[in-house]
PDB file of C-alpha atoms in Angstrom:
ATOM      1  CA  GLY I1041     -19.918  22.833  -1.348  1.00  0.00           C
ATOM      2  CA  LEU I1042     -16.584  21.710  -2.810  1.00  0.00           C
ATOM      3  CA  ARG I1043     -16.321  19.830  -6.063  1.00  0.00           C
ATOM      4  CA  ILE I1044     -14.846  16.340  -5.651  1.00  0.00           C
ATOM      5  CA  SER I1045     -11.741  17.453  -7.544  1.00  0.00           C
ATOM      6  CA  GLU I1046     -11.306  20.417  -5.192  1.00  0.00           C
ATOM      7  CA  ALA I1047     -11.579  18.267  -2.060  1.00  0.00           C
ATOM      8  CA  LEU I1048      -9.186  15.685  -3.477  1.00  0.00           C
ATOM      9  CA  GLY I1049      -6.791  18.473  -4.458  1.00  0.00           C
ATOM     10  CA  LEU I1050      -6.278  19.500  -0.818  1.00  0.00           C
ATOM     11  CA  LYS I1051      -2.773  18.942   0.481  1.00  0.00           C
ATOM     12  CA  ARG I1052      -1.841  17.362   3.817  1.00  0.00           C
ATOM     13  CA  ALA I1053      -0.495  20.691   5.059  1.00  0.00           C
ATOM     14  CA  GLN I1054      -3.895  22.332   4.455  1.00  0.00           C
ATOM     15  CA  PRO I1055      -6.384  20.832   6.930  1.00  0.00           C
ATOM     16  CA  PRO I1056      -8.219  23.355   9.092  1.00  0.00           C
ATOM     17  CA  ALA I1057      -7.400  23.226  12.789  1.00  0.00           C
ATOM     18  CA  SER I1058     -10.465  24.948  14.199  1.00  0.00           C
ATOM     19  CA  PRO I1059     -13.970  25.985  13.171  1.00  0.00           C
ATOM     20  CA  GLY I1060     -14.005  29.137  11.134  1.00  0.00           C
ATOM     21  CA  ASP I1061     -10.662  28.335   9.554  1.00  0.00           C
ATOM     22  CA  ALA I1062     -10.653  28.380   5.795  1.00  0.00           C
ATOM     23  CA  VAL I1063      -8.972  26.184   3.235  1.00  0.00           C
ATOM     24  CA  ARG I1064      -7.602  27.390  -0.052  1.00  0.00           C
ATOM     25  CA  VAL I1065      -8.956  25.346  -2.938  1.00  0.00           C
ATOM     26  CA  LEU I1066      -7.968  25.271  -6.566  1.00  0.00           C
ATOM     27  CA  GLY I1067     -11.160  25.326  -8.609  1.00  0.00           C
ATOM     28  CA  LYS I1068     -12.134  25.193 -12.247  1.00  0.00           C
ATOM     29  CA  GLY I1069      -9.968  27.216 -14.569  1.00  0.00           C
ATOM     30  CA  GLY I1070      -7.144  27.262 -12.031  1.00  0.00           C
ATOM     31  CA  LYS I1071      -8.945  29.839  -9.881  1.00  0.00           C
ATOM     32  CA  THR I1072      -8.117  29.815  -6.180  1.00  0.00           C
ATOM     33  CA  ARG I1073     -10.615  30.636  -3.460  1.00  0.00           C
ATOM     34  CA  MET I1074     -10.904  30.447   0.295  1.00  0.00           C
ATOM     35  CA  VAL I1075     -13.675  28.295   1.757  1.00  0.00           C
ATOM     36  CA  PRO I1076     -14.629  28.378   5.457  1.00  0.00           C
ATOM     37  CA  VAL I1077     -14.860  25.037   7.250  1.00  0.00           C
ATOM     38  CA  LEU I1078     -17.534  23.917   9.706  1.00  0.00           C
ATOM     39  CA  LEU I1079     -16.835  22.365  13.110  1.00  0.00           C
ATOM     40  CA  ILE I1080     -18.153  18.970  11.998  1.00  0.00           C
ATOM     41  CA  VAL I1081     -15.729  18.958   9.061  1.00  0.00           C
ATOM     42  CA  VAL I1082     -12.789  19.886  11.291  1.00  0.00           C
ATOM     43  CA  GLY I1083     -13.682  16.918  13.527  1.00  0.00           C
ATOM     44  CA  ALA I1084     -14.114  14.540  10.602  1.00  0.00           C
ATOM     45  CA  ILE I1085     -10.728  15.479   9.149  1.00  0.00           C
ATOM     46  CA  ALA I1086      -9.046  15.126  12.554  1.00  0.00           C
ATOM     47  CA  GLY I1087     -10.638  11.672  12.921  1.00  0.00           C
ATOM     48  CA  TYR I1088      -9.494  10.692   9.443  1.00  0.00           C
ATOM     49  CA  LEU I1089      -5.931  11.832  10.143  1.00  0.00           C
ATOM     50  CA  ALA I1090      -5.882   9.935  13.456  1.00  0.00           C
ATOM     51  CA  GLN I1091      -6.942   6.707  11.724  1.00  0.00           C
ATOM     52  CA  CYS I1092      -5.036   7.029   8.452  1.00  0.00           C
ATOM     53  CA  PRO I1093      -2.371   4.297   8.378  1.00  0.00           C
ATOM     54  CA  TRP I1094      -0.199   6.157   5.877  1.00  0.00           C
ATOM     55  CA  ARG I1095       2.473   8.760   6.481  1.00  0.00           C
ATOM     56  CA  LEU I1096       1.147  11.780   4.667  1.00  0.00           C
ATOM     57  CA  GLU I1097       3.722  14.140   3.227  1.00  0.00           C
ATOM     58  CA  PRO I1098       2.929  17.855   3.768  1.00  0.00           C
ATOM     59  CA  ASP I1099       2.953  18.551   0.027  1.00  0.00           C
ATOM     60  CA  GLY I1100       1.111  15.299  -0.769  1.00  0.00           C
ATOM     61  CA  PRO I1101      -2.638  14.711  -0.941  1.00  0.00           C
ATOM     62  CA  LEU I1102      -4.686  14.964   2.236  1.00  0.00           C
ATOM     63  CA  PHE I1103      -6.993  12.155   1.159  1.00  0.00           C
ATOM     64  CA  VAL I1104      -5.401   8.884   0.082  1.00  0.00           C
ATOM     65  CA  GLY I1105      -6.679   5.509  -1.026  1.00  0.00           C
ATOM     66  CA  VAL I1106      -6.149   2.057   0.465  1.00  0.00           C
ATOM     67  CA  LYS I1107      -2.621   1.817  -0.993  1.00  0.00           C
ATOM     68  CA  GLY I1108      -1.602   5.288   0.173  1.00  0.00           C
ATOM     69  CA  GLY I1109      -1.823   6.946  -3.228  1.00  0.00           C
ATOM     70  CA  PRO I1110      -4.117   9.787  -4.233  1.00  0.00           C
ATOM     71  CA  LEU I1111      -7.779   8.957  -3.745  1.00  0.00           C
ATOM     72  CA  SER I1112      -9.724   8.498  -6.959  1.00  0.00           C
ATOM     73  CA  PRO I1113     -12.875  10.553  -7.556  1.00  0.00           C
ATOM     74  CA  ARG I1114     -14.605   7.328  -8.568  1.00  0.00           C
ATOM     75  CA  ILE I1115     -14.122   5.961  -5.029  1.00  0.00           C
ATOM     76  CA  ILE I1116     -16.069   8.956  -3.689  1.00  0.00           C
ATOM     77  CA  GLN I1117     -18.815   8.411  -6.255  1.00  0.00           C
ATOM     78  CA  LEU I1118     -19.055   4.709  -5.343  1.00  0.00           C
ATOM     79  CA  ALA I1119     -19.183   5.511  -1.622  1.00  0.00           C
ATOM     80  CA  VAL I1120     -22.064   7.925  -2.188  1.00  0.00           C
ATOM     81  CA  GLU I1121     -23.833   5.303  -4.332  1.00  0.00           C
ATOM     82  CA  GLY I1122     -23.518   2.802  -1.472  1.00  0.00           C
ATOM     83  CA  LEU I1123     -24.824   5.274   1.085  1.00  0.00           C
ATOM     84  CA  ARG I1124     -27.612   6.292  -1.241  1.00  0.00           C
ATOM     85  CA  GLY I1125     -28.766   2.700  -1.481  1.00  0.00           C
ATOM     86  CA  SER I1126     -28.594   2.042   2.247  1.00  0.00           C
ATOM     87  CA  LEU I1127     -30.441   5.289   3.044  1.00  0.00           C
ATOM     88  CA  GLY I1128     -33.110   4.729   0.406  1.00  0.00           C
ATOM     89  CA  LEU I1129     -32.242   7.909  -1.480  1.00  0.00           C
ATOM     90  CA  PRO I1130     -33.041   8.346  -5.190  1.00  0.00           C
ATOM     91  CA  GLY I1131     -30.456   7.885  -7.922  1.00  0.00           C
ATOM     92  CA  SER I1132     -30.308  11.644  -8.279  1.00  0.00           C
ATOM     93  CA  ALA I1133     -28.532  11.907  -4.884  1.00  0.00           C
ATOM     94  CA  THR I1134     -24.990  12.310  -6.218  1.00  0.00           C
ATOM     95  CA  PRO I1135     -21.933  14.177  -4.939  1.00  0.00           C
ATOM     96  CA  HIS I1136     -22.740  16.966  -7.372  1.00  0.00           C
ATOM     97  CA  ALA I1137     -26.340  17.075  -6.141  1.00  0.00           C
ATOM     98  CA  LEU I1138     -24.942  17.623  -2.627  1.00  0.00           C
ATOM     99  CA  ARG I1139     -23.197  20.722  -3.978  1.00  0.00           C
ATOM    100  CA  HIS I1140     -26.524  21.981  -5.352  1.00  0.00           C
ATOM    101  CA  SER I1141     -28.177  21.193  -2.025  1.00  0.00           C
ATOM    102  CA  PHE I1142     -25.479  23.115  -0.139  1.00  0.00           C
ATOM    103  CA  ALA I1143     -26.094  26.235  -2.221  1.00  0.00           C
ATOM    104  CA  THR I1144     -29.871  25.944  -2.081  1.00  0.00           C
ATOM    105  CA  HIS I1145     -29.807  25.461   1.686  1.00  0.00           C
ATOM    106  CA  LEU I1146     -27.646  28.551   2.206  1.00  0.00           C
ATOM    107  CA  LEU I1147     -29.891  30.654   0.027  1.00  0.00           C
ATOM    108  CA  GLY I1148     -33.026  29.327   1.722  1.00  0.00           C
ATOM    109  CA  ARG I1149     -31.586  30.390   5.076  1.00  0.00           C
ATOM    110  CA  GLY I1150     -31.075  33.939   3.835  1.00  0.00           C
ATOM    111  CA  GLY I1151     -27.548  33.613   2.469  1.00  0.00           C
ATOM    112  CA  ASP I1152     -26.336  36.341   0.160  1.00  0.00           C
ATOM    113  CA  LEU I1153     -26.287  35.236  -3.483  1.00  0.00           C
ATOM    114  CA  ARG I1154     -22.914  36.901  -4.112  1.00  0.00           C
ATOM    115  CA  ALA I1155     -21.390  35.140  -1.077  1.00  0.00           C
ATOM    116  CA  ILE I1156     -22.765  31.809  -2.287  1.00  0.00           C
ATOM    117  CA  GLN I1157     -21.304  32.534  -5.715  1.00  0.00           C
ATOM    118  CA  GLU I1158     -17.893  33.037  -4.086  1.00  0.00           C
ATOM    119  CA  LEU I1159     -18.199  29.879  -1.965  1.00  0.00           C
ATOM    120  CA  LEU I1160     -19.009  27.796  -5.029  1.00  0.00           C
ATOM    121  CA  GLY I1161     -16.326  29.426  -7.146  1.00  0.00           C
ATOM    122  CA  HIS I1162     -18.664  30.504  -9.925  1.00  0.00           C
ATOM    123  CA  ALA I1163     -17.517  33.197 -12.332  1.00  0.00           C
ATOM    124  CA  SER I1164     -21.100  34.058 -13.244  1.00  0.00           C
ATOM    125  CA  LEU I1165     -24.007  34.897 -10.970  1.00  0.00           C
ATOM    126  CA  SER I1166     -26.331  33.187 -13.461  1.00  0.00           C
ATOM    127  CA  THR I1167     -24.547  29.882 -12.810  1.00  0.00           C
ATOM    128  CA  THR I1168     -25.233  30.277  -9.103  1.00  0.00           C
ATOM    129  CA  GLN I1169     -28.864  31.059  -9.901  1.00  0.00           C
ATOM    130  CA  ILE I1170     -29.153  27.772 -11.786  1.00  0.00           C
ATOM    131  CA  TYR I1171     -27.556  25.879  -8.903  1.00  0.00           C
ATOM    132  CA  THR I1172     -29.948  27.315  -6.386  1.00  0.00           C
ATOM    133  CA  ARG I1173     -32.985  27.288  -8.681  1.00  0.00           C
ATOM    134  CA  ILE I1174     -33.976  30.753  -7.601  1.00  0.00           C
ATOM    135  CA  GLY I1175     -36.336  33.090  -9.354  1.00  0.00           C
ATOM    136  CA  SER I1176     -35.332  35.985 -11.528  1.00  0.00           C
ATOM    137  CA  ALA I1177     -36.731  38.460  -8.984  1.00  0.00           C
ATOM    138  CA  ARG I1178     -34.176  37.327  -6.368  1.00  0.00           C
ATOM    139  CA  LEU I1179     -31.407  37.390  -8.982  1.00  0.00           C
ATOM    140  CA  MET I1180     -32.301  40.955  -9.980  1.00  0.00           C
ATOM    141  CA  ALA I1181     -32.414  42.040  -6.341  1.00  0.00           C
ATOM    142  CA  ALA I1182     -28.898  40.623  -5.852  1.00  0.00           C
ATOM    143  CA  TYR I1183     -27.769  42.311  -9.063  1.00  0.00           C
ATOM    144  CA  ASP I1184     -29.253  45.637  -7.985  1.00  0.00           C
ATOM    145  CA  ALA I1185     -27.556  45.358  -4.599  1.00  0.00           C
ATOM    146  CA  ALA I1186     -24.151  44.477  -6.065  1.00  0.00           C
ATOM    147  CA  HIS I1187     -23.840  46.395  -9.324  1.00  0.00           C
ATOM    148  CA  PRO I1188     -22.596  49.987  -8.996  1.00  0.00           C
ATOM    149  CA  ARG I1189     -24.881  51.285 -11.760  1.00  0.00           C
ATOM    150  CA  ALA I1190     -27.961  49.210 -11.045  1.00  0.00           C
ATOM    151  CA  GLY I1191     -31.245  51.072 -10.821  1.00  0.00           C
ATOM    152  CA  ARG I1192     -29.846  54.259 -12.349  1.00  0.00           C
TER     153      ARG I1192
END
């Protein structure tokens, strides 16, 4: 559920070592949040680090390009475009659409709207509602559950 800029902003000293670990990401507006990491991501990062030919400085970027410099967001976008074509996915399958899908999937599996809001780094619950394309009834239920004066 990270934005490309958030993933590319991770430092070498930040990779999670085990499932359930969290990484601190710097989001929009300079806001920091903690995001838990899945086992598959821990393994993918470990594999990347094992194969990376560059010496990565602890305070330098975790993800680097072919010349060892910071990885460009455009490279990520191009990689997704290539995968999209080879998998027969529509043009709407973008990195940002994956973020929407992440949120929608969590909500569909019973995830708490406020928790999803935190994971995505949204300041407003209405932004999370748009991301997940949920109905106003679910939004009001989350509001009622979270707001101290709701229903009074």
